[in-house]
XYZ file of C-alpha atoms in Angstrom:
618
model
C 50.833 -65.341 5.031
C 49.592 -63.206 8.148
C 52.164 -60.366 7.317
C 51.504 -60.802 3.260
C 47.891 -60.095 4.176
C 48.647 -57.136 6.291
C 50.669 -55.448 3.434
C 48.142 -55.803 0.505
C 45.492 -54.460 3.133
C 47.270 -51.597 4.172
C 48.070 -50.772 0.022
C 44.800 -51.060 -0.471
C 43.804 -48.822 2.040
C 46.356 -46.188 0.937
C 44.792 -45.922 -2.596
C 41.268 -45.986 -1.269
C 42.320 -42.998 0.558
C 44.265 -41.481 -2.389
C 41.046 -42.052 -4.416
C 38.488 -40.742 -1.884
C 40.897 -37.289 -1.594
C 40.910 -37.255 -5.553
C 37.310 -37.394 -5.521
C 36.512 -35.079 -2.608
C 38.401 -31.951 -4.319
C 36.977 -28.775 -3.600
C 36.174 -26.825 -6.257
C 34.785 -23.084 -6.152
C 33.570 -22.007 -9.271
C 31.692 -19.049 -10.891
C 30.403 -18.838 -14.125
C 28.165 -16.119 -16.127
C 27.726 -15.215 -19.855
C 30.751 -13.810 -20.928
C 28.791 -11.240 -23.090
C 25.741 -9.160 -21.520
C 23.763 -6.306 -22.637
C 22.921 -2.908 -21.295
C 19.872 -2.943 -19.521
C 19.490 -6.997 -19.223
C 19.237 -9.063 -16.396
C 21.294 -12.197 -16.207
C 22.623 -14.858 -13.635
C 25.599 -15.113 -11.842
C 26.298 -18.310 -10.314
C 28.779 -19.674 -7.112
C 29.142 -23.728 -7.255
C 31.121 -25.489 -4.753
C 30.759 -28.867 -4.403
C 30.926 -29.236 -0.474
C 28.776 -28.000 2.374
C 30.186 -24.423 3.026
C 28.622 -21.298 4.779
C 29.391 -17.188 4.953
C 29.938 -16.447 1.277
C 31.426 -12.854 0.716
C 30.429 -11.641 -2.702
C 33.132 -9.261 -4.595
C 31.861 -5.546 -5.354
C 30.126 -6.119 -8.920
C 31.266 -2.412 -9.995
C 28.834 -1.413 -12.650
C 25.983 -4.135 -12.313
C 23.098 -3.712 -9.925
C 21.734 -6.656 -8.070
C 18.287 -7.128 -8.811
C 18.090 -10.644 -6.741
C 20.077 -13.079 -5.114
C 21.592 -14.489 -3.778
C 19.322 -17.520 -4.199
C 20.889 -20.704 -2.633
C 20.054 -23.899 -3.652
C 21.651 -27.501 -2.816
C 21.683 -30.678 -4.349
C 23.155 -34.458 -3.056
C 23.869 -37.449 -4.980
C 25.087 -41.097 -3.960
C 26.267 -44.064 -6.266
C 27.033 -47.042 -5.908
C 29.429 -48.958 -8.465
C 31.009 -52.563 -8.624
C 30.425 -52.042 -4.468
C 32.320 -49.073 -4.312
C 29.830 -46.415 -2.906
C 30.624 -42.304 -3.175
C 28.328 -39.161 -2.527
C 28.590 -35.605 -3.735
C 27.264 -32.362 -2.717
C 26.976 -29.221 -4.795
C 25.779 -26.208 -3.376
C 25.086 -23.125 -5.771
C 24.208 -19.447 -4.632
C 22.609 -16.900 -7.770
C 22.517 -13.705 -8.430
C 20.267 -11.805 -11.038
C 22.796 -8.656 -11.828
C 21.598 -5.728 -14.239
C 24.743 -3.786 -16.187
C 24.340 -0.185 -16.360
C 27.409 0.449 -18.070
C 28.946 -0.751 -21.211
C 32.614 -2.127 -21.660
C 34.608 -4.722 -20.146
C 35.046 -5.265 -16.221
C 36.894 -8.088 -14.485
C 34.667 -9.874 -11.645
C 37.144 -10.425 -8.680
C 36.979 -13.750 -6.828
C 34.435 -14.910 -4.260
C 35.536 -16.455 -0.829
C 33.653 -18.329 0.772
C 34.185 -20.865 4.041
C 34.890 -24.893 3.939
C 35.294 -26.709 7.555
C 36.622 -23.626 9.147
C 39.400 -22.738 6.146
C 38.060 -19.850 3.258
C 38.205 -20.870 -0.442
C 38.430 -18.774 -3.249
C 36.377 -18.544 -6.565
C 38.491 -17.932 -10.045
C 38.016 -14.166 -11.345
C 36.459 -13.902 -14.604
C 35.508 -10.998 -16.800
C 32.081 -9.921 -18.816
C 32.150 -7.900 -21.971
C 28.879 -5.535 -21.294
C 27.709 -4.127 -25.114
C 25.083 -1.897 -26.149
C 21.312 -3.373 -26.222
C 20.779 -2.152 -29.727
C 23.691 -5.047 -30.334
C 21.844 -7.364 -29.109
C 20.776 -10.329 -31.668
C 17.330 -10.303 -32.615
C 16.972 -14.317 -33.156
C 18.198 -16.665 -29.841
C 22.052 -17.032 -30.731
C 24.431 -18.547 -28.456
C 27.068 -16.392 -25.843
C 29.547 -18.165 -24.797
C 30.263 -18.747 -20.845
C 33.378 -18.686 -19.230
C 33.484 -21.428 -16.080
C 37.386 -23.171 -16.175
C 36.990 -24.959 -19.538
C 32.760 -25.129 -19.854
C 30.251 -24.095 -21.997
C 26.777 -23.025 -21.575
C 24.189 -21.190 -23.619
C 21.654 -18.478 -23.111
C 18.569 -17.389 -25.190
C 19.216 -13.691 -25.898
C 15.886 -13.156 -27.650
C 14.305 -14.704 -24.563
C 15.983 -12.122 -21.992
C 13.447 -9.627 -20.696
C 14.962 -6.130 -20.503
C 14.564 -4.139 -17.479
C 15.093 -0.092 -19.202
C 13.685 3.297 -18.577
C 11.856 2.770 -21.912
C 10.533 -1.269 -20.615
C 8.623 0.449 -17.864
C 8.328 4.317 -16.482
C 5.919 6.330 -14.788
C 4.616 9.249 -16.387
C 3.310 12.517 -14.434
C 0.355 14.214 -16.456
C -0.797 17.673 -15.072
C -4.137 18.843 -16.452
C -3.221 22.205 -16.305
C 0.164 24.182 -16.310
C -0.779 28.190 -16.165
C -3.640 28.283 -14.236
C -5.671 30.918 -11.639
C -5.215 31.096 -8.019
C -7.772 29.031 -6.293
C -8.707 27.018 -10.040
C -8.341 22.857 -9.993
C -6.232 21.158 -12.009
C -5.619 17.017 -11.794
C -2.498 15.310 -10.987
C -2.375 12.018 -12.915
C 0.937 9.023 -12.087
C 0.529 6.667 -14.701
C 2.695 3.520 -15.200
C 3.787 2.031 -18.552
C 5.032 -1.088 -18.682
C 6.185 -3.651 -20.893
C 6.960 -6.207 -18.057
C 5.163 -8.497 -15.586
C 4.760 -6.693 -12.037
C 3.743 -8.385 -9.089
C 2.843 -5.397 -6.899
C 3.955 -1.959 -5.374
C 6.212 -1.964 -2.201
C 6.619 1.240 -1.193
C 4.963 4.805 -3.075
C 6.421 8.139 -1.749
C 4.240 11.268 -2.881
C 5.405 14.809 -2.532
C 3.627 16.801 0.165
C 1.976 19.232 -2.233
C 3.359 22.425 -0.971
C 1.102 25.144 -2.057
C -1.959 23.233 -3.086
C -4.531 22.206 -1.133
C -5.221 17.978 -1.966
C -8.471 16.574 -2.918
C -7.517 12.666 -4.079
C -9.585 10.279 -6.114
C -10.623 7.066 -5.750
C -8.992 4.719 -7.476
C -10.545 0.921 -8.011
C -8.915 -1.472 -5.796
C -8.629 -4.426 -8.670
C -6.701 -2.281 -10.939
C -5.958 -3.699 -14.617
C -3.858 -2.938 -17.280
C -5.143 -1.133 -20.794
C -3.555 -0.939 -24.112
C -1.983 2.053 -25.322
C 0.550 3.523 -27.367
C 3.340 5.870 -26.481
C 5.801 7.025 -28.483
C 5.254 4.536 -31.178
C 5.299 1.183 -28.812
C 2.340 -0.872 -26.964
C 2.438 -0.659 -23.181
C 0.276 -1.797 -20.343
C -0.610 1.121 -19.161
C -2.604 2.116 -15.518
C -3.130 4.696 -13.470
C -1.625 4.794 -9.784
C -2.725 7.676 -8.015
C -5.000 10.896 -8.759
C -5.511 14.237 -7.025
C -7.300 17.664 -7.524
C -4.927 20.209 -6.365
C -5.888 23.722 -5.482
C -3.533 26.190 -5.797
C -3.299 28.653 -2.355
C -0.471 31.308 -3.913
C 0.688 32.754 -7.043
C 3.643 32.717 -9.236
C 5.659 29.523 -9.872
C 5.082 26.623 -7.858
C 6.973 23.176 -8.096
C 5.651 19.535 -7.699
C 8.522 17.907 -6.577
C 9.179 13.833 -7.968
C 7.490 10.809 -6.541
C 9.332 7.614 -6.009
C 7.729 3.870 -6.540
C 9.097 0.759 -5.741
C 7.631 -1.725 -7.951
C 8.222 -5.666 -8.122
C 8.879 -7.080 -10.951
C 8.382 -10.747 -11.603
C 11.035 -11.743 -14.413
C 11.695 -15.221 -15.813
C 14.441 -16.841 -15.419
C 15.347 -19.758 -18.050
C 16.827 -22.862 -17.855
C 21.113 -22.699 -19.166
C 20.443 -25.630 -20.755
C 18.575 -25.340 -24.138
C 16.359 -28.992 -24.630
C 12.688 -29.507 -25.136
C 12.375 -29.033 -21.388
C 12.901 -25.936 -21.312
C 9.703 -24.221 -21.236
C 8.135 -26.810 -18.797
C 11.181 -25.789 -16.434
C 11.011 -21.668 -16.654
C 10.882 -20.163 -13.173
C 10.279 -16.149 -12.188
C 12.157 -14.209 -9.620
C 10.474 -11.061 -8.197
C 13.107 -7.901 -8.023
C 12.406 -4.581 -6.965
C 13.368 -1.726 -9.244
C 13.022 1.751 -8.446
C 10.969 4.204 -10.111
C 10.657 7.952 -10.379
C 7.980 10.109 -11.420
C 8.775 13.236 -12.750
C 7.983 16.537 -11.456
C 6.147 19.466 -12.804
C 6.156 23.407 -12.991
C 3.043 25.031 -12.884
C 2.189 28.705 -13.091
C -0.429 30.402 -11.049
C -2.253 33.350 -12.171
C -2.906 36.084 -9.929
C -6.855 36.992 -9.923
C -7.792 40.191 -11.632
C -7.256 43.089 -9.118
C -9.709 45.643 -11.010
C -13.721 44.706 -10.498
C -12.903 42.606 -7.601
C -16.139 43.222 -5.532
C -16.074 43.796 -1.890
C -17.869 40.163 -0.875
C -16.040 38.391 -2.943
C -14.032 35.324 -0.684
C -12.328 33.063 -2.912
C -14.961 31.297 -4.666
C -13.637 30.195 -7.918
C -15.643 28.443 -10.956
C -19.519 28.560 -11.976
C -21.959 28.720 -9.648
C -26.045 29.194 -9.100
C -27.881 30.546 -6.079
C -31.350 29.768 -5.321
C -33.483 31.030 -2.344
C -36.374 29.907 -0.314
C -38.115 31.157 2.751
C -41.098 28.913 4.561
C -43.620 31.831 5.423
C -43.285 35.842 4.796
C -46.687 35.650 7.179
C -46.047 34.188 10.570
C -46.850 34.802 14.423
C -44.527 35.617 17.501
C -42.396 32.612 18.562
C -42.982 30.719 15.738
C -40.039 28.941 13.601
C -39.665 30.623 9.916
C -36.409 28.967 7.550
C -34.669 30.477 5.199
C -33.051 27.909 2.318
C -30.582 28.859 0.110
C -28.790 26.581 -2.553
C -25.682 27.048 -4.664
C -24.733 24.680 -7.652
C -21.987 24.324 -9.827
C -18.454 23.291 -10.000
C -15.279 24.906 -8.612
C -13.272 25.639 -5.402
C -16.969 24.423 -3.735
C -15.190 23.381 -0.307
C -13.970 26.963 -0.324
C -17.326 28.324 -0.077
C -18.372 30.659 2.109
C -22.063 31.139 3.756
C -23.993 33.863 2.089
C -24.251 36.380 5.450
C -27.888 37.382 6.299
C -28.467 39.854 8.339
C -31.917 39.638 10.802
C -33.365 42.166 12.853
C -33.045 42.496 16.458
C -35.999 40.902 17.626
C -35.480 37.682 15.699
C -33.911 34.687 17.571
C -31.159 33.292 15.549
C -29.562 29.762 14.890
C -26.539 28.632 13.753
C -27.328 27.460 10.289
C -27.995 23.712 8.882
C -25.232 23.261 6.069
C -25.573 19.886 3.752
C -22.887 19.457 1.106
C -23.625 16.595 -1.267
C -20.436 17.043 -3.577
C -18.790 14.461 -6.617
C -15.130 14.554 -6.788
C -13.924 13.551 -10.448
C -11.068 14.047 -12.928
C -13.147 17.056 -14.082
C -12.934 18.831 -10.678
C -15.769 19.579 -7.748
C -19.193 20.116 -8.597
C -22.374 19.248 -6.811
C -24.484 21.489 -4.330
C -24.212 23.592 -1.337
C -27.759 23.850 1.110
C -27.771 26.115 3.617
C -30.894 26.463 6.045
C -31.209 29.658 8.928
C -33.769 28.991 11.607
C -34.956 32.276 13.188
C -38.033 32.963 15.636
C -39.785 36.284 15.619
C -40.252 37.229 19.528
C -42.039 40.406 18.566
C -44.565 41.772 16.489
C -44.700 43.902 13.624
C -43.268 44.336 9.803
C -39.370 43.303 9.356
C -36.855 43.024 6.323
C -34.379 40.964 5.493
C -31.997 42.660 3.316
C -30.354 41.385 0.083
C -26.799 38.845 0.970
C -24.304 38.458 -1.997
C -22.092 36.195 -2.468
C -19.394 36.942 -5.880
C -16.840 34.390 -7.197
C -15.097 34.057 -10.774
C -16.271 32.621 -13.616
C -13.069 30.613 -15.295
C -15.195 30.650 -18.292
C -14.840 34.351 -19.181
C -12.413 35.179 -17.003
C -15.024 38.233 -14.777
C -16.226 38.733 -11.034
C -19.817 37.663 -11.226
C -22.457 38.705 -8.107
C -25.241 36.231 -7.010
C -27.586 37.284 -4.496
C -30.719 36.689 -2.731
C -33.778 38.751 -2.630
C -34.895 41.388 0.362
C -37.947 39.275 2.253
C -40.487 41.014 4.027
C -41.907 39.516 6.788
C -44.711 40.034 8.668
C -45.091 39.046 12.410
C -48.393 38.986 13.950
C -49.160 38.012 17.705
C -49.297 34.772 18.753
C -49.614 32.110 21.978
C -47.646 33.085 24.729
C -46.067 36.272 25.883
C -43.792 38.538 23.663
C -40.786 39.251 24.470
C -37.445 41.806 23.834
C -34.444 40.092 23.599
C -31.594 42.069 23.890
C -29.069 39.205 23.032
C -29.653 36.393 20.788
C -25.855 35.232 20.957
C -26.134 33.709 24.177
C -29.695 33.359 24.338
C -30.034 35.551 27.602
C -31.326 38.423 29.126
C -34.585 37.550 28.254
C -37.316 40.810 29.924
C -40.644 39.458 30.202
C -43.422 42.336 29.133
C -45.969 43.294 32.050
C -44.536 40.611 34.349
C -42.002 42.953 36.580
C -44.347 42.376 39.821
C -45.121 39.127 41.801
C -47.352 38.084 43.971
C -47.430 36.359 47.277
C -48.520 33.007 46.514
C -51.647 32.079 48.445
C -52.721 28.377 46.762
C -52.177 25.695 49.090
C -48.660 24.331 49.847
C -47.194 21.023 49.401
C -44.096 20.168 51.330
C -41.628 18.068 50.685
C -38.320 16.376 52.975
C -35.099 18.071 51.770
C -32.615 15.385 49.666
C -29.618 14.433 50.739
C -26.719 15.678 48.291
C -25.282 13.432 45.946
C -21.921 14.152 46.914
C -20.345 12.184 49.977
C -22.696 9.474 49.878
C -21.683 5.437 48.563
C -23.367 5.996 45.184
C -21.004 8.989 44.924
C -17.880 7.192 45.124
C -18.764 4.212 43.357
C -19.344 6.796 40.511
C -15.511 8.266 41.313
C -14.170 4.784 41.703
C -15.357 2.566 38.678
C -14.733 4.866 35.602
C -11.325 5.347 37.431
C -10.087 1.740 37.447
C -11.939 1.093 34.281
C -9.314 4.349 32.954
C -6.133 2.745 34.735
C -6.889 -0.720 32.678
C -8.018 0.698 29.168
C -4.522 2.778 29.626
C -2.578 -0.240 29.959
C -4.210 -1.993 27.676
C -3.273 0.562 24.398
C 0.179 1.065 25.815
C 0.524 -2.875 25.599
C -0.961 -2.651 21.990
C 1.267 0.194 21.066
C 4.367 -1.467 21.816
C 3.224 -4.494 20.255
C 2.183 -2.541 17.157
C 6.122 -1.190 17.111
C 7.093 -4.645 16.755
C 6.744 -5.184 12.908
C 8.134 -8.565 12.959
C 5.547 -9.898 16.055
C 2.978 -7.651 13.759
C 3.628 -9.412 10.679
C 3.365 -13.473 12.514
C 0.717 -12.513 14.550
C -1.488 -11.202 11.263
C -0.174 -14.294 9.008
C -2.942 -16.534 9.608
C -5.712 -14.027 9.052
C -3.938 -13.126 5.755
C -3.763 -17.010 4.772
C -7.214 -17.735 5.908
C -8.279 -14.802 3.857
C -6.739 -15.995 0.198
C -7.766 -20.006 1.761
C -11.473 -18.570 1.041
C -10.804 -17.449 -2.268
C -9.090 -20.619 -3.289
C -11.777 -22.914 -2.065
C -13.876 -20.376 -4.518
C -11.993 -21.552 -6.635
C -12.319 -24.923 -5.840
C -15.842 -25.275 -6.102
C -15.723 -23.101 -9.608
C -13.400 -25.729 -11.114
C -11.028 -23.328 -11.779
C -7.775 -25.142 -11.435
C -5.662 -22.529 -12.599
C -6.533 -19.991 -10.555
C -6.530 -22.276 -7.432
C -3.241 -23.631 -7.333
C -2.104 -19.956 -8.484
C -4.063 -18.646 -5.324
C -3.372 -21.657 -2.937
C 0.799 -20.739 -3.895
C 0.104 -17.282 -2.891
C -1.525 -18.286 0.022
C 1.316 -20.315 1.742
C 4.259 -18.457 0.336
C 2.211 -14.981 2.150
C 1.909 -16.991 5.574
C 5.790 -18.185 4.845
C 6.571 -14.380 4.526
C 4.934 -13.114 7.222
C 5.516 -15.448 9.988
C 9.373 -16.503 9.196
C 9.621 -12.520 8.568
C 11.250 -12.830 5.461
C 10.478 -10.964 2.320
C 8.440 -12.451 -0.425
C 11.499 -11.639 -3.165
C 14.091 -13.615 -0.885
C 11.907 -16.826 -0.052
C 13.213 -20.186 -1.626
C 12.857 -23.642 0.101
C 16.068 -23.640 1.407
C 15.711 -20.724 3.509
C 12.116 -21.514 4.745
C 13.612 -25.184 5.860
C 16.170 -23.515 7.928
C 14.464 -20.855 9.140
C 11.796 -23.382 10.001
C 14.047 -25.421 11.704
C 15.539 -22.340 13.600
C 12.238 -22.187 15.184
C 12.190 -25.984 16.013
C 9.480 -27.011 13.873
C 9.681 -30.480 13.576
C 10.791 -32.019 10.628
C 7.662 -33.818 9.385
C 5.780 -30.283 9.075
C 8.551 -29.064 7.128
C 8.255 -31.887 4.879
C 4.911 -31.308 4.015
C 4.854 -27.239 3.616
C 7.715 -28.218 0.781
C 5.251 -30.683 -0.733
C 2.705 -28.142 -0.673
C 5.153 -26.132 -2.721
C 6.572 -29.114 -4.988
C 3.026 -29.616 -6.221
C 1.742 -26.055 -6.644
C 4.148 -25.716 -8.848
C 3.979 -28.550 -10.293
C 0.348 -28.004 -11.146
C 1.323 -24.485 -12.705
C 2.755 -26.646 -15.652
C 0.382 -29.195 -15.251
C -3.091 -27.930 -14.545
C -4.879 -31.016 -15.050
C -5.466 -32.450 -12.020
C -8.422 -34.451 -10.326
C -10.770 -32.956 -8.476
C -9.902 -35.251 -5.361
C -6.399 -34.204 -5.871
C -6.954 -30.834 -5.922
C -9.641 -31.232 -2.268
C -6.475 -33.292 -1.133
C -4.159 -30.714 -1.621
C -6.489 -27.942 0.116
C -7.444 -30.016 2.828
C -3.358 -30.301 3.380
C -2.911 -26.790 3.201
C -4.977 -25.872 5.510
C -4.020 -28.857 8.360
C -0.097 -27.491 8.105
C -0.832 -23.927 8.551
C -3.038 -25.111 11.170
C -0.491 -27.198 13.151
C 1.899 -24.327 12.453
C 0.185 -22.081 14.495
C -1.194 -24.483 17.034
C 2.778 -24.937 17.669
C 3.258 -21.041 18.042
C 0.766 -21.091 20.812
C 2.394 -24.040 22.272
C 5.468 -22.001 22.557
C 4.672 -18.761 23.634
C 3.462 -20.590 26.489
């Protein structure tokens, strides 16, 4: 009976372990739509249903990745009739864009299983035209060893040159020398985008720059272009000045936008909406450059003062006193008005006689920059003192620019003054140089006296230099130099750091959206709270696990988290956070003691998180 026992137990065993083999097969699989369209994103996915690590994509040929890969795991365990078993599935996606039409054959995917490499099957997408594409959701079949899945075609967003584009709109293109024109970059777009990464702007070569504000809280506006509706808005202005003449080239600008695009559920069932999730991609963009000509200005009735000034432009002229007494103050104010090259402006040069003091004059610009050019005013003020008497003149000072308008050299100029200087307090003197205030000859005073008043005397003072006081005065601002030096080199390094720039500056960023959510809060807005409350923790996710906000996902924040030996229960609870932002997206209904609960949350994990930094820098 003992050895009967034995041999059904050790059958028994061999088919448990024939079964358990059976059921832990690994399989690698991809799968995709087997038909695509120019110009629209779709998913690529790798399943393999064990824990694995280091997958090696295959060159995709003709499709640009957008996103991805995005990995994601799931675990299941059963138990049946006492027989437990457990599966694992791990899947990594990819959000590819074809820029090419025909058919290409994906190679396989490897990817590595306890230590061995597995490969994927090969499989090959049929890439047609987008004008092919069905205007009603149809089904596309999807090749994966023997399954099926659909996709809504009529729900794909398109990412095109004609889906969004940046336009660059010159005022002007034959122009004068010296004569404004604006610069306009202006986005149309038919899709969602989540922000600008990175703007490169040509250096202007050739113009001098004058940019415009632009409102901080931009928003889109309707408008048509080329028979379609597009959010349009503008991204950057400038007046540009030309310096030179003849043909002169902007060169492109590149943007980096990033687009938020959604990404639907294979699976077609009443769910679906309810379970629709974005991914933000980066595309490229390129604004256009321009050609513009530049005018030389007219060579014949060019007038000997004229300096550059181009546009329209007044001149008016005031003077204080034409009556006034030796050493006395007398102004001069001249203004100019208009609109032009008014930077460019040069000082209307009066010339005073000999016996007048001079100052450098007062100059007040109070200028508005628009799409329409420069225009304001220009206020000049000369301060001069009369040191002797008698009758002077001020002669006539021009100043000439040209009038766009009709296309001349026109002369302003102020009028001859006359003054007259009578005697005043105190002596008069000749100055014989005002430049350097100097040289000054006092009248009747070229003999002096012996002085014969009485005499006060007074101990001589020891010099300054030598003495305690002295070198405490060398000493202190020296050290004081030796630690401010070391304390900007210390900041400049840590400034080259990006990474230590980025955690350090996370919780000030969090804090800072916090506020606005707890606005929110108090508003009742529940939308825009658990919108801004998302924003909030996946920014302070970004910046202190120094990943970028296109390539977060729970999976990577958990192990990244863990890298940094966060404990477990914190990591728990930032992916609650998550779960139930989200979750409230759908579902904005929630309490108001729910919604202080959730805050309240937010703001004790970020806490601990960074209580733990400081615990470990330490």
């Amino acid at each position: 009976m003992k050895q009967l026992f034995y041999i059904i137990s050790l059958i028994v065993l061999l088919f448990g372990t024939n079964e358990t083999m059976a059921q832990n097969k690994i399989e690698f699989t991809a799968s995709s739509p087997s038909k695509v369209f120019l110009n629209t994103p779709f998913q690529l996915a790798y399943t393999i249903n064990a824990s694995a690590k280091d997958l090696r994509a295959p060159d995709f040929q003709f499709f640009e990745i957008l996103a991805g890969p995005f990995e994601s795991k799931s675990s299941s365990w059963q138990s049946i009739n006492g027989k437990t078993s457990t599966s694992v599935s791990l899947t990594y996606t990819f959000t590819l864009l074809p820029n090419k039409t025909g058919t290409f054959k994906i190679p396989p995917a490897s990817i590595v299983v306890d230590g061995e490499k597995v490969f994927s099957n090969e499989f090959i997408i049929k890439v047609e035209d987008e004008q092919n594409s069905p205007v009603s959701s149809s089904s596309q079949g999807t090749q994966n060893r023997g399954s099926e899945s659909n996709v809504s075609a009529s729900n794909t967003q398109k990412v095109t040159n004609e889906s969004i584009f940046i336009r660059t709109i010159v005022s002007k293109s034959n122009l004068y020398e010296q004569e404004s024109f604006l610069v306009t970059y202006k986005l149309y777009t038919l899709l969602d985008i989540a922000q600008f990464t990175d703007i490169k702007l040509p250096d202007y070569s050739g113009f001098l720059k004058q940019e415009i504000e632009q409102p901080t809280n931009k928003q889109l506006s309707a408008e048509t272009y080329n028979g379609r509706n597009y959010g349009t808005v503008v991204l950057y202005q400038a007046l540009l000045f030309p310096q030179r003449t003849g043909d002169i080239v902007i060169q492109k600008a590149d943007f980096t936008a990033l687009l938020r695009l959604r990404n639907q559920s294979q699976m077609k069932s009443i769910f679906d909406d309810f379970f629709d999730t974005y991914s933000n991609v980066e595309k490229k963009l390129i604004a256009p450059g321009a050609r513009i000509h530049v005018n030389p200005l007219p060579i014949p009735g060019k007038p000997s003062s004229f300096s550059g000034a181009v546009g329209d432009f007044k001149m008016s002229t005031s003077i204080s006193t034409e009556n006034t007494k030796t050493n006395e103050p007398v102004t001069i104010k001249i203004v100019i008005s208009g609109s032009g090259n008014m930077k460019l402006l040069k000082n209307p040069e009066l010339k005073f006689p000999d016996s007048f003091e001079t100052y450098d004059p007062k100059i007040e610009n109070n200028f508005n920059v628009g799409t329409n050019g420069i225009s304001g005013t220009k206020t000049i003020e000369y301060l001069f003192i009369p040191r002797h008497s008698g009758s002077f003149e001020i002669p006539s000072a021009e100043l000439s620019y040209f009038d766009l308008s009709d296309k001349t050299y026109k002369t302003l100029s102020t009028p001859k003054y006359s003054i007259n200087v009578v005697k005043g307090e105190g002596k008069e003197a000749v100055i014989t140089n005002f430049a350097n205030k100097e040289e000054v000859t006092e009248i009747a005073k070229d003999i002096r006296y012996i002085h014969t008043d009485k005499i006060t005397l007074q101990n001589e003072k020891r010099p300054l230099f030598g003495s305690l006081l002295f070198w405490m005065l060398y000493i202190i601002p020296t050290i004081f130099a030796i630690i401010l030096t070391i304390f900007i080199q210390r900041k400049i390094k840590e400034n080259e750091d990006i990474v230590f720039v980025k955690t350090k500056r996370a919780n000030k960023v969090a804090q800072k959206r916090l506020k606005l959510a707890n606005k929110f809060l108090r508003e009742g807005e529940n939308a825009k709270f658990h919108e801004e409350l998302m924003k909030a923790t996946w920014s302070y996710l970004s910046d202190k696990l120094s990943i970028p906000v296109a390539n977060l996902n729970k999976d990577n924040i958990s192990s990244n988290m863990k890298k940094r030996e966060i404990n477990d229960e914190l990591i728990d609870k930032f992916i609650s956070i998550l779960n139930k932002c989200e979750f409230a997206s759908y579902a904005p209904n929630g309490g108001q003691t729910q919604m202080n609960e959730l805050y309240d949350e937010t703001v004790d994990v970020i806490s601990q998180i960074e209580q733990y930094s400081k615990k470990q820098k330490k």
